[in-house]
mmCIF file of C-alpha atoms in Angstrom:
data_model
loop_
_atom_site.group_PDB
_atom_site.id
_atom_site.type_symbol
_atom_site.label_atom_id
_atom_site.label_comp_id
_atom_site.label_asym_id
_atom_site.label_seq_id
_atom_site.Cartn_x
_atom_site.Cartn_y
_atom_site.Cartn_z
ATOM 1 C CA UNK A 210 20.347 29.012 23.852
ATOM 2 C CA UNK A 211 18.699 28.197 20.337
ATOM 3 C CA UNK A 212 18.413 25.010 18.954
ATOM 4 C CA UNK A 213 20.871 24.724 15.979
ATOM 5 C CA UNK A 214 19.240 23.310 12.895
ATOM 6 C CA UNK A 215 20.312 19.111 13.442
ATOM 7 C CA UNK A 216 20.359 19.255 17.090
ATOM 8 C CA UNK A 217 18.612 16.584 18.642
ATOM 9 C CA UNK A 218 16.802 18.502 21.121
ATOM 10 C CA UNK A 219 13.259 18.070 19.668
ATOM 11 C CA UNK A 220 13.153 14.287 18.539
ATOM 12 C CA UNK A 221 10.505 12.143 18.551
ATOM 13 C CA UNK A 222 11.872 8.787 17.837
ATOM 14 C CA UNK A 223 9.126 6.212 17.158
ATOM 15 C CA UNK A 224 8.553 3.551 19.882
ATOM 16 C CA UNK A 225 6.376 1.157 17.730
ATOM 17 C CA UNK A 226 6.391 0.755 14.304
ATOM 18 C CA UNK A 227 4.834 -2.417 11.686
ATOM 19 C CA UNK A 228 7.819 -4.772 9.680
ATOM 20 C CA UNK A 229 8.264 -3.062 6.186
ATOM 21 C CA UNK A 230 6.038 0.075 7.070
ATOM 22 C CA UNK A 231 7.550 3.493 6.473
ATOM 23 C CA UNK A 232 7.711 5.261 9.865
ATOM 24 C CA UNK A 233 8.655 9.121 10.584
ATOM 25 C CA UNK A 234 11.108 10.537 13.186
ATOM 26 C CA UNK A 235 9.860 14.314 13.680
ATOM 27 C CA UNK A 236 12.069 16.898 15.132
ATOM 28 C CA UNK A 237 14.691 19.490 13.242
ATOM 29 C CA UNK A 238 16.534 17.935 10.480
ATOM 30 C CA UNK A 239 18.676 19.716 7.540
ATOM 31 C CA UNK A 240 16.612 18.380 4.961
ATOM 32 C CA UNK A 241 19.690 16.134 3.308
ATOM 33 C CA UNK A 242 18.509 12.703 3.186
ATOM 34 C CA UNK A 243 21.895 11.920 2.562
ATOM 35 C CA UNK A 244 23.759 12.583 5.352
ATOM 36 C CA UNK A 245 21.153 10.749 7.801
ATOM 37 C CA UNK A 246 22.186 7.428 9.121
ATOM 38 C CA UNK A 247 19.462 5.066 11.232
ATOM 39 C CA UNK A 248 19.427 2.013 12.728
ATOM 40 C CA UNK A 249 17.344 -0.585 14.066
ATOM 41 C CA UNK A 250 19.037 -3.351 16.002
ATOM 42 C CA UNK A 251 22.689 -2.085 14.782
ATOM 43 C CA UNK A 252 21.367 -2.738 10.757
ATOM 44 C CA UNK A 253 20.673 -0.201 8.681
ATOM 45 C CA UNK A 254 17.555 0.682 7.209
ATOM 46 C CA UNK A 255 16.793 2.671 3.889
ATOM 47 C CA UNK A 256 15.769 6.401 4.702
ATOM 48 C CA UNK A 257 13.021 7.021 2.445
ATOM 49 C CA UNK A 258 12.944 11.452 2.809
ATOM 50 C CA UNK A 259 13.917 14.374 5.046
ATOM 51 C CA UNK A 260 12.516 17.588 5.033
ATOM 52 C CA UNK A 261 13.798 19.954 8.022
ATOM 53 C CA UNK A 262 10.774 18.549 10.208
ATOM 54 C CA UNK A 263 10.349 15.165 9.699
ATOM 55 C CA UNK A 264 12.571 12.251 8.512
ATOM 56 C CA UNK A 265 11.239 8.889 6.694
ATOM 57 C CA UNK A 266 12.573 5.311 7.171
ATOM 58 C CA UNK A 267 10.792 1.676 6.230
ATOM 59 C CA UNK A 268 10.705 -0.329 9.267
ATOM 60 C CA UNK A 269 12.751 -3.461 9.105
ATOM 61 C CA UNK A 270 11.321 -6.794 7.395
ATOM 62 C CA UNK A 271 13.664 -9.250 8.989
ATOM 63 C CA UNK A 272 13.127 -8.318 12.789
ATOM 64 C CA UNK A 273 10.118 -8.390 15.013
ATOM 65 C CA UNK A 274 10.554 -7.456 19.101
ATOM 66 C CA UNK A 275 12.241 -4.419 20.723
ATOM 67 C CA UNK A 276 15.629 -2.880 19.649
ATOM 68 C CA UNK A 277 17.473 -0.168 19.591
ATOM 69 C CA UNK A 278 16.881 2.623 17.282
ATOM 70 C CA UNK A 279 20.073 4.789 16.470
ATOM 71 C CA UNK A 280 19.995 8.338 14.502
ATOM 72 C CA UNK A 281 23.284 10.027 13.348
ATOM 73 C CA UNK A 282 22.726 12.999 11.247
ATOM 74 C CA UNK A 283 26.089 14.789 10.123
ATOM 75 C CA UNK A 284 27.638 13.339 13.327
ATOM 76 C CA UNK A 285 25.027 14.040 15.705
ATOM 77 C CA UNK A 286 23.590 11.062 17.513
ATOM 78 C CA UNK A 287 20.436 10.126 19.266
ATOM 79 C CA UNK A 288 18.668 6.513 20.494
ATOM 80 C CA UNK A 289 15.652 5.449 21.932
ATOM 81 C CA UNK A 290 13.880 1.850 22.263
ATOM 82 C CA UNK A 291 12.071 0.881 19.387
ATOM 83 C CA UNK A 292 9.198 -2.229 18.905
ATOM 84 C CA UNK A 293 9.081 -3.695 15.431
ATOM 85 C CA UNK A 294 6.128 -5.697 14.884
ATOM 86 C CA UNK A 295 5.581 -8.208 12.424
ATOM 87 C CA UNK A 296 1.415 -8.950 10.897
ATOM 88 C CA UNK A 297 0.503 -11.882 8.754
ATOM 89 C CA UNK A 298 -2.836 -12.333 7.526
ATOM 90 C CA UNK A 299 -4.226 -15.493 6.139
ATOM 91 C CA UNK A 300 -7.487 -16.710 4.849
ATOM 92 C CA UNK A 301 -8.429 -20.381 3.254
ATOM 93 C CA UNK A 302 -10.186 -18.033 0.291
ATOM 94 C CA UNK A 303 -9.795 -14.912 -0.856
ATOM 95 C CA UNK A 304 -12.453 -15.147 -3.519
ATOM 96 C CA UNK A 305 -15.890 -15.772 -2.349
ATOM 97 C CA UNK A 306 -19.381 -16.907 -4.210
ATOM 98 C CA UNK A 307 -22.737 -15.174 -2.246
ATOM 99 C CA UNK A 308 -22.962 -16.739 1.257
ATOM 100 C CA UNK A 309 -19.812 -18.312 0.750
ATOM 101 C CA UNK A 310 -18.275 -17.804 4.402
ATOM 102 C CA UNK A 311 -13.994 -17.870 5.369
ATOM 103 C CA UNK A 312 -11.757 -17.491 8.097
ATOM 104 C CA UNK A 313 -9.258 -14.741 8.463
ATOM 105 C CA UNK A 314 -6.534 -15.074 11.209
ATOM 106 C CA UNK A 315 -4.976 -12.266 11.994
ATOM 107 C CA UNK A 316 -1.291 -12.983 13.511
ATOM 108 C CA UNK A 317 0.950 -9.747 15.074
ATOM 109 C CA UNK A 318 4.405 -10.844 16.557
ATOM 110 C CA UNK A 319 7.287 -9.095 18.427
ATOM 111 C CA UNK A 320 4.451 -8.001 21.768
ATOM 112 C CA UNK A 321 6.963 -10.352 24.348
ATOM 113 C CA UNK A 322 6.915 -8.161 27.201
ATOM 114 C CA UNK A 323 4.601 -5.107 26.245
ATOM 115 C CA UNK A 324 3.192 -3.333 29.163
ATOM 116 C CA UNK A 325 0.621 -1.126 27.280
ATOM 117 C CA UNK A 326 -1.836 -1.867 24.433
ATOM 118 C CA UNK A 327 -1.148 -1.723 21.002
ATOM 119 C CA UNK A 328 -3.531 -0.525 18.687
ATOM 120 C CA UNK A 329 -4.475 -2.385 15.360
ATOM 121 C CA UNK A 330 -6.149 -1.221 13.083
ATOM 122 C CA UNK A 331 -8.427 -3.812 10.344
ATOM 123 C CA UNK A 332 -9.918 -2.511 7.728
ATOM 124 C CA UNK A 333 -11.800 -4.649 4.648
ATOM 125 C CA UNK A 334 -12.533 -3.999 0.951
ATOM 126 C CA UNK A 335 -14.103 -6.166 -1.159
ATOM 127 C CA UNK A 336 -17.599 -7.727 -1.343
ATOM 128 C CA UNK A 337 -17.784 -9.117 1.380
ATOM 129 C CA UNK A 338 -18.619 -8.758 4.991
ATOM 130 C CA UNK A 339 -16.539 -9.230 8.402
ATOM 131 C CA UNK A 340 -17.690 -10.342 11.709
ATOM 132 C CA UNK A 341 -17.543 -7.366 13.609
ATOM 133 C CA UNK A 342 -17.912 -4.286 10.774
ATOM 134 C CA UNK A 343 -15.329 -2.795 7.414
ATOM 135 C CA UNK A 344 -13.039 -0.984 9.786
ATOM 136 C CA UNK A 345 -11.562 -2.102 13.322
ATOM 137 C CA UNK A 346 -9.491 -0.460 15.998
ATOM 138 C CA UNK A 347 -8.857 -2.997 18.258
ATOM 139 C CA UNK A 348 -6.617 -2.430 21.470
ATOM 140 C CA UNK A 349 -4.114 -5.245 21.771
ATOM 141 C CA UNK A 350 -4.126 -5.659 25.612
ATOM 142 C CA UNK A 351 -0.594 -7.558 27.394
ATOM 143 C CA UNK A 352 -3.043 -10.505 28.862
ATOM 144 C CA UNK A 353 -4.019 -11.266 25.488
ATOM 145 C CA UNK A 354 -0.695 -12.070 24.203
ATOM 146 C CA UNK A 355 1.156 -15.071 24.616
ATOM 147 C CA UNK A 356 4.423 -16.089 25.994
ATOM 148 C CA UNK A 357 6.083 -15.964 22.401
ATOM 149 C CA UNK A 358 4.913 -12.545 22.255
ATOM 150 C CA UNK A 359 2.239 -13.570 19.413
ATOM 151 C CA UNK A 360 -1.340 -12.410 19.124
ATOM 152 C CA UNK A 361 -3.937 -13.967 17.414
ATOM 153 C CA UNK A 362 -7.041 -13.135 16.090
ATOM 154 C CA UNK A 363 -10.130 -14.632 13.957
ATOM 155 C CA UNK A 364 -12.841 -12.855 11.927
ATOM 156 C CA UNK A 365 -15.461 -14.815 9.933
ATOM 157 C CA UNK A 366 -16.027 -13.066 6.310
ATOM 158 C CA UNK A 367 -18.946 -14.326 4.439
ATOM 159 C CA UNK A 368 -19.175 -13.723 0.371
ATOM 160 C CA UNK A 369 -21.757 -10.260 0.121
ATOM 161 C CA UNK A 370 -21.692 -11.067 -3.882
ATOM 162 C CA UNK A 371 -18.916 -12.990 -5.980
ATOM 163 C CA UNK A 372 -15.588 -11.258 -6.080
ATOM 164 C CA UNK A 373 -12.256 -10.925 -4.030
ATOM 165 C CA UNK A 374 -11.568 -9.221 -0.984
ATOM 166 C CA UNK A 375 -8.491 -7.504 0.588
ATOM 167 C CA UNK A 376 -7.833 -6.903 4.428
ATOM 168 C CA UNK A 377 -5.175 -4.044 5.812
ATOM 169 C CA UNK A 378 -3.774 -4.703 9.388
ATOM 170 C CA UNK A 379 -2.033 -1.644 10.651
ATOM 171 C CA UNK A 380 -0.158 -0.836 14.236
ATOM 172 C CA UNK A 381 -0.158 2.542 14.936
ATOM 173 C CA UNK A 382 2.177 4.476 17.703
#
């Protein structure tokens, strides 16, 4: 039989997702924001757009880990697992004189219990340069997480010129 427009039968719920991101469902929707419901954890979170292909919703700010994702769209209901992960960035400086050298630490939480990698993504701009290159894609590996489910990581930026700088960590599914 053919898939009604709304049915649930081509999903793709998310599995992984970044704390106050917007992340997309794809499958068949009716294109009415308004009469999709989702939820993370049993809370609610804003949908953001629906078109008959793809649904948007921002990711959770106050919950890190794995939960349960919930879609009801005009009473028809799907759920999957979902990982919410939280990044904080944090540097001494973030204005630098030539030569003038920082630390960034690069903290992702929610991994307790991943089995597979997660890629991050780093990417710099400013004038400056980071140890290891302008744009990262780092594979977050279970070993290299620890029992809280944190992940850490340093970079050493060093002042190119004088002027800011601005670094984007992004998970990706």
């Amino acid at each position: 039989p053919a898939t009604k427009p709304g049915a649930y039968a081509d999903l793709k719920l998310p599995t992984l997702g970044q704390a106050g991101r917007n992340q997309s469902i794809t499958g068949t929707f009716d294109g009415n924001a308004g009469s999709t419901n989702i939820s993370v954890a049993g809370k609610p979170v804003e949908v953001i757009a629906e078109s008959p292909r793809k649904c948007v919703f921002r990711a959770p700010t106050d919950l890190v880990g794995p939960a349960e994702i919930t879609v009801n769209e005009s009473g028809r209901k799907t759920k999957g697992t979902y990982r919410n992960v939280g990044i904080k960035l944090t540097a001494p400086k973030t204005n630098l004189m030539k030569g003038e050298k920082t630390t960034l630490t690069v903290q992702v939480t929610g991994l307790a219990g991943i089995r597979n990698d997660v890629p991050l993504q780093l990417e710099k701009a400013g004038t400056v340069a980071i140890q290891d290159g302008d744009m990262q894609h780092i594979q977050i590996r279970p070993q290299d997480v620890d029992r809280n489910g944190v992940f850490t990581l340093t970079r050493s930026i060093t002042g190119v010129k004088p002027g800011g700088f601005n670094v984007t960590a992004t998970v990706h599914d």
